[in-house]
mmCIF file of C-alpha atoms (C1' of nucleotides) in Angstrom:
data_model
loop_
_atom_site.group_PDB
_atom_site.id
_atom_site.type_symbol
_atom_site.label_atom_id
_atom_site.label_comp_id
_atom_site.label_asym_id
_atom_site.label_seq_id
_atom_site.Cartn_x
_atom_site.Cartn_y
_atom_site.Cartn_z
ATOM 1 C CA MET A 56 0.000 0.000 0.000
ATOM 2 C CA SER A 57 1.778 3.002 -1.272
ATOM 3 C CA GLU A 58 0.555 5.463 1.299
ATOM 4 C CA ARG A 59 1.986 3.385 4.096
ATOM 5 C CA PRO A 60 5.690 3.732 3.390
ATOM 6 C CA ASP A 61 6.516 4.875 6.872
ATOM 7 C CA ASP A 62 5.703 1.696 8.682
ATOM 8 C CA PRO A 63 6.953 -1.413 7.008
ATOM 9 C CA ASP A 64 6.712 -3.170 10.324
ATOM 10 C CA ILE A 65 3.066 -2.368 10.813
ATOM 11 C CA PHE A 66 2.197 -6.009 10.642
ATOM 12 C CA LYS A 67 5.202 -7.554 12.272
ATOM 13 C CA GLY A 68 5.957 -7.544 15.928
ATOM 14 C CA GLY A 69 5.881 -3.864 16.746
ATOM 15 C CA MET A 70 2.518 -2.546 15.720
ATOM 16 C CA PRO A 71 1.829 1.158 16.021
ATOM 17 C CA ALA A 72 -0.823 2.031 18.541
ATOM 18 C CA LEU A 73 -4.152 0.590 17.571
ATOM 19 C CA SER A 74 -5.884 3.905 18.055
ATOM 20 C CA ALA A 75 -3.552 5.600 15.575
ATOM 21 C CA ARG A 76 -4.290 2.976 12.953
ATOM 22 C CA LEU A 77 -8.012 3.303 13.488
ATOM 23 C CA GLU A 78 -8.012 7.087 13.253
ATOM 24 C CA ARG A 79 -6.286 6.907 9.919
ATOM 25 C CA GLY A 80 -8.623 4.102 8.922
ATOM 26 C CA ASP A 81 -7.030 0.677 8.790
ATOM 27 C CA ILE A 82 -9.326 -1.705 7.077
ATOM 28 C CA LEU A 83 -7.127 -4.655 7.876
ATOM 29 C CA SER A 84 -7.834 -4.208 11.556
ATOM 30 C CA GLU A 85 -10.757 -6.086 13.017
ATOM 31 C CA LEU A 86 -12.154 -3.056 14.799
ATOM 32 C CA CYS A 87 -11.958 -0.548 11.981
ATOM 33 C CA PRO A 88 -15.390 0.938 11.240
ATOM 34 C CA SER A 89 -14.619 1.048 7.536
ATOM 35 C CA ARG A 90 -15.419 -2.650 7.445
ATOM 36 C CA GLY A 91 -19.051 -1.929 8.224
ATOM 37 C CA ILE A 92 -19.330 0.751 5.553
ATOM 38 C CA LEU A 93 -17.740 -1.541 3.020
ATOM 39 C CA ARG A 94 -20.216 -4.283 3.943
ATOM 40 C CA HIS A 95 -23.012 -1.885 3.058
ATOM 41 C CA LEU A 96 -21.783 -0.487 -0.207
ATOM 42 C CA ALA A 97 -20.190 -3.717 -1.402
ATOM 43 C CA SER A 98 -23.237 -5.744 -0.423
ATOM 44 C CA ARG A 99 -25.168 -7.601 -3.065
ATOM 45 C CA TRP A 100 -27.759 -4.865 -3.504
ATOM 46 C CA GLY A 101 -25.823 -1.845 -2.250
ATOM 47 C CA PHE A 102 -23.538 -2.115 -5.224
ATOM 48 C CA MET A 103 -26.400 -1.984 -7.671
ATOM 49 C CA VAL A 104 -28.338 0.743 -5.919
ATOM 50 C CA LEU A 105 -25.274 2.966 -6.262
ATOM 51 C CA LEU A 106 -24.882 2.023 -9.913
ATOM 52 C CA VAL A 107 -28.475 2.933 -10.750
ATOM 53 C CA LEU A 108 -28.473 6.117 -8.683
ATOM 54 C CA MET A 109 -25.321 7.192 -10.549
ATOM 55 C CA THR A 110 -27.636 7.669 -13.517
ATOM 56 C CA GLY A 111 -29.902 10.045 -11.604
ATOM 57 C CA THR A 112 -32.700 10.361 -9.086
ATOM 58 C CA HIS A 113 -35.122 7.443 -8.876
ATOM 59 C CA ARG A 114 -38.291 6.519 -7.057
ATOM 60 C CA PHE A 115 -38.474 3.342 -5.000
ATOM 61 C CA SER A 116 -40.367 1.309 -7.537
ATOM 62 C CA GLU A 117 -38.180 2.558 -10.387
ATOM 63 C CA LEU A 118 -35.161 1.211 -8.547
ATOM 64 C CA ARG A 119 -36.943 -2.051 -7.942
ATOM 65 C CA ARG A 120 -37.779 -2.466 -11.600
ATOM 66 C CA LYS A 121 -34.277 -1.647 -12.779
ATOM 67 C CA ILE A 122 -32.437 -3.932 -10.375
ATOM 68 C CA GLY A 123 -33.262 -7.446 -11.456
ATOM 69 C CA GLY A 124 -34.227 -9.813 -8.665
ATOM 70 C CA VAL A 125 -34.239 -7.488 -5.683
ATOM 71 C CA SER A 126 -37.065 -7.902 -3.175
ATOM 72 C CA GLU A 127 -38.922 -4.957 -1.701
ATOM 73 C CA LYS A 128 -37.587 -5.775 1.726
ATOM 74 C CA MET A 129 -33.938 -5.858 0.719
ATOM 75 C CA LEU A 130 -34.223 -2.735 -1.394
ATOM 76 C CA ALA A 131 -35.746 -0.833 1.520
ATOM 77 C CA GLN A 132 -33.124 -2.154 3.930
ATOM 78 C CA THR A 133 -30.239 -1.390 1.589
ATOM 79 C CA LEU A 134 -31.500 2.142 0.996
ATOM 80 C CA GLN A 135 -31.686 2.672 4.753
ATOM 81 C CA TRP A 136 -28.110 1.462 5.218
ATOM 82 C CA LEU A 137 -26.830 3.794 2.528
ATOM 83 C CA GLU A 138 -28.905 6.678 3.830
ATOM 84 C CA GLY A 139 -27.474 6.062 7.286
ATOM 85 C CA ASP A 140 -23.952 6.172 5.867
ATOM 86 C CA GLY A 141 -24.697 9.502 4.229
ATOM 87 C CA LEU A 142 -24.378 8.174 0.695
ATOM 88 C CA VAL A 143 -28.032 8.317 -0.326
ATOM 89 C CA LEU A 144 -30.496 11.157 0.085
ATOM 90 C CA ARG A 145 -34.143 10.304 0.679
ATOM 91 C CA VAL A 146 -36.786 12.933 -0.054
ATOM 92 C CA SER A 147 -40.355 12.096 0.797
ATOM 93 C CA TYR A 148 -43.321 14.123 -0.429
ATOM 94 C CA PRO A 149 -46.330 13.926 1.887
ATOM 95 C CA VAL A 150 -48.857 13.197 -0.807
ATOM 96 C CA VAL A 151 -51.071 10.288 -1.434
ATOM 97 C CA PRO A 152 -50.224 7.955 -3.008
ATOM 98 C CA PRO A 153 -46.737 8.190 -1.439
ATOM 99 C CA HIS A 154 -43.957 9.739 -3.455
ATOM 100 C CA VAL A 155 -40.312 9.277 -2.411
ATOM 101 C CA GLU A 156 -37.218 10.189 -4.355
ATOM 102 C CA TYR A 157 -33.759 8.715 -3.850
ATOM 103 C CA SER A 158 -30.558 10.299 -5.064
ATOM 104 C CA LEU A 159 -26.845 10.298 -4.268
ATOM 105 C CA THR A 160 -25.310 12.791 -1.891
ATOM 106 C CA PRO A 161 -21.943 14.297 -2.897
ATOM 107 C CA LEU A 162 -20.380 11.588 -0.721
ATOM 108 C CA GLY A 163 -22.417 8.919 -2.481
ATOM 109 C CA LEU A 164 -21.425 10.272 -5.864
ATOM 110 C CA GLU A 165 -17.737 9.878 -4.999
ATOM 111 C CA ALA A 166 -18.201 6.354 -3.703
ATOM 112 C CA GLY A 167 -20.439 5.502 -6.634
ATOM 113 C CA GLY A 168 -17.674 6.457 -9.042
ATOM 114 C CA ARG A 169 -15.347 3.885 -7.500
ATOM 115 C CA VAL A 170 -18.067 1.272 -7.405
ATOM 116 C CA LYS A 171 -18.846 1.888 -11.038
ATOM 117 C CA ASP A 172 -15.169 1.540 -11.959
ATOM 118 C CA LEU A 173 -15.072 -1.869 -10.323
ATOM 119 C CA ALA A 174 -18.376 -3.006 -11.808
ATOM 120 C CA ASP A 175 -17.378 -1.814 -15.267
ATOM 121 C CA TRP A 176 -14.080 -3.661 -14.999
ATOM 122 C CA VAL A 177 -15.861 -6.896 -14.083
ATOM 123 C CA GLU A 178 -18.377 -6.524 -16.908
ATOM 124 C CA ILE A 179 -15.722 -5.740 -19.492
ATOM 125 C CA ASN A 180 -13.437 -8.536 -18.349
ATOM 126 C CA LEU A 181 -16.088 -11.219 -18.015
ATOM 127 C CA PRO A 182 -14.698 -13.116 -21.025
ATOM 128 C CA ARG A 183 -11.186 -13.159 -19.548
ATOM 129 C CA ILE A 184 -12.514 -14.407 -16.205
ATOM 130 C CA ALA A 185 -14.631 -17.049 -17.878
ATOM 131 C CA ALA A 186 -11.564 -18.209 -19.792
ATOM 132 C CA ALA A 187 -9.546 -18.402 -16.579
ATOM 133 C CA ARG A 188 -12.324 -20.448 -15.018
ATOM 134 C CA GLU A 189 -12.301 -23.003 -17.763
ATOM 135 C CA ALA A 190 -8.542 -23.217 -17.714
ATOM 136 C CA ALA A 191 -8.644 -23.802 -13.982
ATOM 137 C CA GLN A 192 -11.498 -26.269 -14.274
ATOM 138 C CA MET B 24 -44.969 -9.395 -6.280
ATOM 139 C CA SER B 25 -45.831 -12.147 -8.639
ATOM 140 C CA GLU B 26 -44.367 -10.356 -11.590
ATOM 141 C CA ARG B 27 -41.782 -12.733 -12.897
ATOM 142 C CA PRO B 28 -41.777 -11.670 -16.515
ATOM 143 C CA ASP B 29 -39.656 -13.252 -19.151
ATOM 144 C CA ASP B 30 -39.245 -10.017 -19.396
ATOM 145 C CA PRO B 31 -37.376 -7.657 -21.634
ATOM 146 C CA ASP B 32 -39.419 -4.870 -20.289
ATOM 147 C CA ILE B 33 -37.763 -4.739 -16.930
ATOM 148 C CA PHE B 34 -36.257 -1.746 -18.620
ATOM 149 C CA LYS B 35 -38.982 0.093 -20.364
ATOM 150 C CA GLY B 36 -38.192 1.905 -23.483
ATOM 151 C CA GLY B 37 -35.706 0.741 -26.022
ATOM 152 C CA MET B 38 -33.408 -1.634 -24.204
ATOM 153 C CA PRO B 39 -31.393 -4.117 -26.235
ATOM 154 C CA ALA B 40 -32.247 -7.812 -26.123
ATOM 155 C CA LEU B 41 -31.414 -9.665 -22.916
ATOM 156 C CA SER B 42 -28.885 -11.932 -24.600
ATOM 157 C CA ALA B 43 -27.009 -8.959 -25.987
ATOM 158 C CA ARG B 44 -26.972 -7.349 -22.580
ATOM 159 C CA LEU B 45 -25.558 -10.493 -20.988
ATOM 160 C CA GLU B 46 -22.804 -10.895 -23.563
ATOM 161 C CA ARG B 47 -21.689 -7.385 -22.910
ATOM 162 C CA GLY B 48 -22.152 -8.041 -19.214
ATOM 163 C CA ASP B 49 -25.144 -6.405 -17.613
ATOM 164 C CA ILE B 50 -24.832 -6.531 -13.898
ATOM 165 C CA LEU B 51 -28.340 -5.253 -13.373
ATOM 166 C CA SER B 52 -29.773 -8.402 -14.885
ATOM 167 C CA GLU B 53 -30.502 -11.313 -12.588
ATOM 168 C CA LEU B 54 -28.776 -13.836 -14.795
ATOM 169 C CA CYS B 55 -25.539 -11.991 -15.428
ATOM 170 C CA PRO B 56 -22.525 -14.012 -14.258
ATOM 171 C CA SER B 57 -20.731 -10.859 -13.168
ATOM 172 C CA ARG B 58 -22.857 -10.953 -10.053
ATOM 173 C CA GLY B 59 -21.087 -14.112 -8.898
ATOM 174 C CA ILE B 60 -17.636 -12.672 -9.540
ATOM 175 C CA LEU B 61 -18.557 -9.525 -7.682
ATOM 176 C CA ARG B 62 -19.796 -11.622 -4.761
ATOM 177 C CA HIS B 63 -16.318 -13.147 -4.535
ATOM 178 C CA LEU B 64 -14.132 -10.122 -4.846
ATOM 179 C CA ALA B 65 -16.447 -7.825 -2.913
ATOM 180 C CA SER B 66 -16.970 -10.426 -0.199
ATOM 181 C CA ARG B 67 -15.927 -9.664 3.325
ATOM 182 C CA TRP B 68 -12.555 -11.401 3.014
ATOM 183 C CA GLY B 69 -12.042 -11.317 -0.753
ATOM 184 C CA PHE B 70 -11.689 -7.568 -0.560
ATOM 185 C CA MET B 71 -8.892 -7.784 1.972
ATOM 186 C CA VAL B 72 -7.063 -10.649 0.346
ATOM 187 C CA LEU B 73 -6.786 -8.536 -2.794
ATOM 188 C CA LEU B 74 -5.614 -5.535 -0.781
ATOM 189 C CA VAL B 75 -2.836 -7.494 0.904
ATOM 190 C CA LEU B 76 -1.763 -9.314 -2.240
ATOM 191 C CA MET B 77 -1.480 -5.923 -3.970
ATOM 192 C CA THR B 78 1.594 -5.445 -1.795
ATOM 193 C CA GLY B 79 3.219 -8.630 -3.079
ATOM 194 C CA THR B 80 3.371 -12.387 -2.789
ATOM 195 C CA HIS B 81 2.370 -13.870 0.552
ATOM 196 C CA ARG B 82 2.226 -17.258 2.218
ATOM 197 C CA PHE B 83 -1.011 -18.530 3.736
ATOM 198 C CA SER B 84 -0.139 -17.750 7.316
ATOM 199 C CA GLU B 85 1.259 -14.340 6.405
ATOM 200 C CA LEU B 86 -2.105 -13.464 4.919
ATOM 201 C CA ARG B 87 -3.832 -14.794 7.993
ATOM 202 C CA ARG B 88 -1.733 -12.653 10.294
ATOM 203 C CA LYS B 89 -2.157 -9.503 8.235
ATOM 204 C CA ILE B 90 -5.924 -9.738 7.829
ATOM 205 C CA GLY B 91 -7.374 -9.132 11.256
ATOM 206 C CA GLY B 92 -10.084 -11.544 12.293
ATOM 207 C CA VAL B 93 -10.107 -13.971 9.392
ATOM 208 C CA SER B 94 -10.428 -17.665 10.221
ATOM 209 C CA GLU B 95 -8.320 -20.322 8.527
ATOM 210 C CA LYS B 96 -11.376 -21.819 6.933
ATOM 211 C CA MET B 97 -12.623 -18.595 5.396
ATOM 212 C CA LEU B 98 -9.170 -17.581 4.197
ATOM 213 C CA ALA B 99 -8.746 -20.932 2.445
ATOM 214 C CA GLN B 100 -12.217 -20.728 0.920
ATOM 215 C CA THR B 101 -11.762 -17.134 -0.243
ATOM 216 C CA LEU B 102 -8.414 -17.957 -1.829
ATOM 217 C CA GLN B 103 -10.030 -20.836 -3.695
ATOM 218 C CA TRP B 104 -12.792 -18.593 -4.996
ATOM 219 C CA LEU B 105 -10.327 -16.013 -6.229
ATOM 220 C CA GLU B 106 -8.072 -18.670 -7.711
ATOM 221 C CA GLY B 107 -11.084 -20.120 -9.531
ATOM 222 C CA ASP B 108 -11.883 -16.692 -10.959
ATOM 223 C CA GLY B 109 -8.324 -16.380 -12.220
ATOM 224 C CA LEU B 110 -7.450 -13.465 -9.952
ATOM 225 C CA VAL B 111 -5.067 -15.256 -7.609
ATOM 226 C CA LEU B 112 -2.159 -17.549 -8.442
ATOM 227 C CA ARG B 113 -1.362 -20.390 -6.059
ATOM 228 C CA VAL B 114 2.086 -21.966 -6.176
ATOM 229 C CA SER B 115 2.735 -24.950 -3.939
ATOM 230 C CA TYR B 116 6.190 -26.341 -3.212
ATOM 231 C CA PRO B 117 6.184 -30.032 -2.321
ATOM 232 C CA VAL B 118 8.329 -29.727 0.761
ATOM 233 C CA VAL B 119 7.707 -30.409 4.361
ATOM 234 C CA PRO B 120 6.594 -28.391 6.206
ATOM 235 C CA PRO B 121 4.252 -27.205 3.447
ATOM 236 C CA HIS B 122 5.141 -24.048 1.566
ATOM 237 C CA VAL B 123 2.534 -22.289 -0.584
ATOM 238 C CA GLU B 124 2.778 -18.869 -2.159
ATOM 239 C CA TYR B 125 -0.148 -16.701 -3.221
ATOM 240 C CA SER B 126 0.108 -13.794 -5.626
ATOM 241 C CA LEU B 127 -2.078 -11.817 -8.011
ATOM 242 C CA THR B 128 -2.390 -12.733 -11.658
ATOM 243 C CA PRO B 129 -2.387 -9.848 -14.174
ATOM 244 C CA LEU B 130 -6.186 -10.051 -14.012
ATOM 245 C CA GLY B 131 -6.086 -9.915 -10.218
ATOM 246 C CA LEU B 132 -3.762 -6.936 -10.306
ATOM 247 C CA GLU B 133 -6.231 -4.984 -12.427
ATOM 248 C CA ALA B 134 -9.169 -5.862 -10.209
ATOM 249 C CA GLY B 135 -7.083 -5.197 -7.112
ATOM 250 C CA GLY B 136 -6.378 -1.671 -8.311
ATOM 251 C CA ARG B 137 -10.103 -0.891 -8.415
ATOM 252 C CA VAL B 138 -10.688 -2.563 -5.073
ATOM 253 C CA LYS B 139 -7.899 -0.559 -3.539
ATOM 254 C CA ASP B 140 -9.350 2.679 -4.918
ATOM 255 C CA LEU B 141 -12.629 1.934 -3.225
ATOM 256 C CA ALA B 142 -11.057 0.821 0.052
ATOM 257 C CA ASP B 143 -8.791 3.871 0.131
ATOM 258 C CA TRP B 144 -11.741 6.147 -0.480
ATOM 259 C CA VAL B 145 -13.632 4.622 2.425
ATOM 260 C CA GLU B 146 -10.642 4.844 4.763
ATOM 261 C CA ILE B 147 -9.921 8.451 3.849
ATOM 262 C CA ASN B 148 -13.544 9.513 4.085
ATOM 263 C CA LEU B 149 -14.340 7.745 7.330
ATOM 264 C CA PRO B 150 -14.644 11.064 9.184
ATOM 265 C CA ARG B 151 -17.117 12.444 6.635
ATOM 266 C CA ILE B 152 -19.195 9.280 6.847
ATOM 267 C CA ALA B 153 -19.114 9.298 10.629
ATOM 268 C CA ALA B 154 -20.294 12.913 10.553
ATOM 269 C CA ALA B 155 -23.138 11.998 8.213
ATOM 270 C CA ARG B 156 -24.093 9.197 10.578
ATOM 271 C CA GLU B 157 -24.336 11.489 13.563
ATOM 272 C CA ALA B 158 -26.289 14.040 11.591
ATOM 273 C CA ALA B 159 -28.702 11.277 10.671
ATOM 274 C CA GLN B 160 -28.672 10.413 14.373
ATOM 275 C "C1'" DG C 43 10.065 -35.043 24.714
ATOM 276 C "C1'" DT C 44 7.242 -31.577 23.649
ATOM 277 C "C1'" DA C 45 5.823 -27.459 21.826
ATOM 278 C "C1'" DA C 46 5.210 -24.702 17.873
ATOM 279 C "C1'" DG C 47 4.828 -23.788 12.983
ATOM 280 C "C1'" DT C 48 3.127 -25.183 8.213
ATOM 281 C "C1'" DA C 49 -1.204 -25.339 5.009
ATOM 282 C "C1'" DC C 50 -4.664 -27.015 5.045
ATOM 283 C "C1'" DC C 51 -9.400 -30.507 5.534
ATOM 284 C "C1'" DC C 52 -13.464 -32.160 8.050
ATOM 285 C "C1'" DA C 53 -17.638 -31.975 10.940
ATOM 286 C "C1'" DC C 54 -20.615 -29.348 13.418
ATOM 287 C "C1'" DC C 55 -22.879 -25.066 14.767
ATOM 288 C "C1'" DT C 56 -24.435 -20.075 14.713
ATOM 289 C "C1'" DT C 57 -25.665 -15.879 12.591
ATOM 290 C "C1'" DG C 58 -27.509 -12.790 9.594
ATOM 291 C "C1'" DA C 59 -28.348 -11.735 4.723
ATOM 292 C "C1'" DG C 60 -31.886 -12.372 1.989
ATOM 293 C "C1'" DG C 61 -36.662 -14.289 0.407
ATOM 294 C "C1'" DT C 62 -41.810 -14.858 0.907
ATOM 295 C "C1'" DT C 63 -46.217 -13.583 2.228
ATOM 296 C "C1'" DA C 64 -49.279 -10.564 4.031
ATOM 297 C "C1'" DG C 65 -51.016 -6.132 5.160
ATOM 298 C "C1'" DT C 66 -51.394 -0.640 5.385
ATOM 299 C "C1'" DG C 67 -54.392 3.740 3.452
ATOM 300 C "C1'" DT C 68 -55.429 6.287 0.069
ATOM 301 C "C1'" DG C 69 -56.484 7.949 -5.087
ATOM 302 C "C1'" DA C 70 -57.198 6.896 -9.654
ATOM 303 C "C1'" DA C 71 -58.368 4.074 -13.307
ATOM 304 C "C1'" DA C 72 -61.166 -0.196 -14.988
ATOM 305 C "C1'" DT D 269 -67.144 -2.197 -7.584
ATOM 306 C "C1'" DT D 270 -62.923 -4.027 -7.980
ATOM 307 C "C1'" DT D 271 -58.386 -3.603 -8.855
ATOM 308 C "C1'" DC D 272 -54.017 -1.463 -9.050
ATOM 309 C "C1'" DA D 273 -49.992 1.542 -7.790
ATOM 310 C "C1'" DC D 274 -47.400 3.544 -4.198
ATOM 311 C "C1'" DA D 275 -43.746 2.925 -0.394
ATOM 312 C "C1'" DC D 276 -43.194 0.698 2.705
ATOM 313 C "C1'" DT D 277 -43.453 -2.636 7.539
ATOM 314 C "C1'" DA D 278 -43.901 -7.023 10.235
ATOM 315 C "C1'" DA D 279 -43.590 -11.864 10.683
ATOM 316 C "C1'" DC D 280 -41.707 -15.904 9.421
ATOM 317 C "C1'" DC D 281 -38.441 -18.957 6.946
ATOM 318 C "C1'" DT D 282 -34.201 -20.617 4.387
ATOM 319 C "C1'" DC D 283 -29.612 -21.170 3.380
ATOM 320 C "C1'" DA D 284 -24.961 -20.023 2.752
ATOM 321 C "C1'" DA D 285 -21.456 -17.254 4.922
ATOM 322 C "C1'" DG D 286 -18.798 -17.609 8.581
ATOM 323 C "C1'" DG D 287 -16.901 -19.521 13.250
ATOM 324 C "C1'" DT D 288 -15.038 -23.368 16.302
ATOM 325 C "C1'" DG D 289 -12.473 -27.208 17.331
ATOM 326 C "C1'" DG D 290 -10.183 -31.102 15.932
ATOM 327 C "C1'" DG D 291 -6.858 -33.666 13.049
ATOM 328 C "C1'" DT D 292 -2.762 -34.333 9.608
ATOM 329 C "C1'" DA D 293 2.411 -35.446 8.667
ATOM 330 C "C1'" DC D 294 6.109 -33.674 9.144
ATOM 331 C "C1'" DT D 295 10.328 -30.349 10.940
ATOM 332 C "C1'" DT D 296 12.841 -27.200 13.815
ATOM 333 C "C1'" DA D 297 13.755 -25.195 18.206
ATOM 334 C "C1'" DC D 298 13.630 -25.379 23.228
#
DNA sequence: GTAAGTACCCACCTTGAGGTTAGTGTGAAA
DNA sequence: TTTCACACTAACCTCAAGGTGGGTACTTAC
């Protein structure tokens, strides 16, 4: 990891203070809160919610239709996780029938960019991965 | 939600045929194989294996020591997934005690770069996310 | 002689992600 | 009149991800 040149011995015997590693954010540590965030946005549905919201604001049922196979329950839960992490903005209009709009916050837009990079790479390289799979067979 | 259409109108409007979307790799579709790959490399431990292997070749127990909290079983299973996807190279020397070296394939190196981007972003932006969390209360 | 390290595999168990079904209260369309 | 769409919530269930503890066949170090 290139931004960790100062502590080659971070993992050997003499670890720097745990608190220092956590402040900076050390995902390899068991206690680091970044693990939880990553579980949300790299979850099965979190990934795809970000991908769709990258294309613009959506209503709940629009998201549900675009993301193949997601259940109402999991979509609602995933949206709540991402809202709690400050990545997704939920705007509810008090009309009937209900009208709720979901979009990305600036934070969510940044994260979404990275997520999209990874997803795009996987999609583009599917043939190479499939080939590796058969070779490994 | 009994709508289980066969179904090209998940996406209304002029979407290309499902088969074409799958060839290109359409992660939003239920049947796209990229979902499985993503489950592996965005899994709890797959993520961190890639991060550590980005720093170079490692032995099994080196990985285990560096990745806080991973069990032997899950590390072995994760490595097998990633090896099967052609992202990780496993080289075993027939000596005793056993000696096995894990490294990234060119494919794994590319994927690892994206994974690292995402992980770095999360680590760096932990404070902003924590602030959003408190604001959401 | 015994403890620890090596890279695992096996059997069993727990946990939580995720699925299924049902229900809410309205307005609008059939 | 009945049905549907909307955006959910609650209850219940399943199943794989993940954890725990044991064993292996050796070697080196204490």
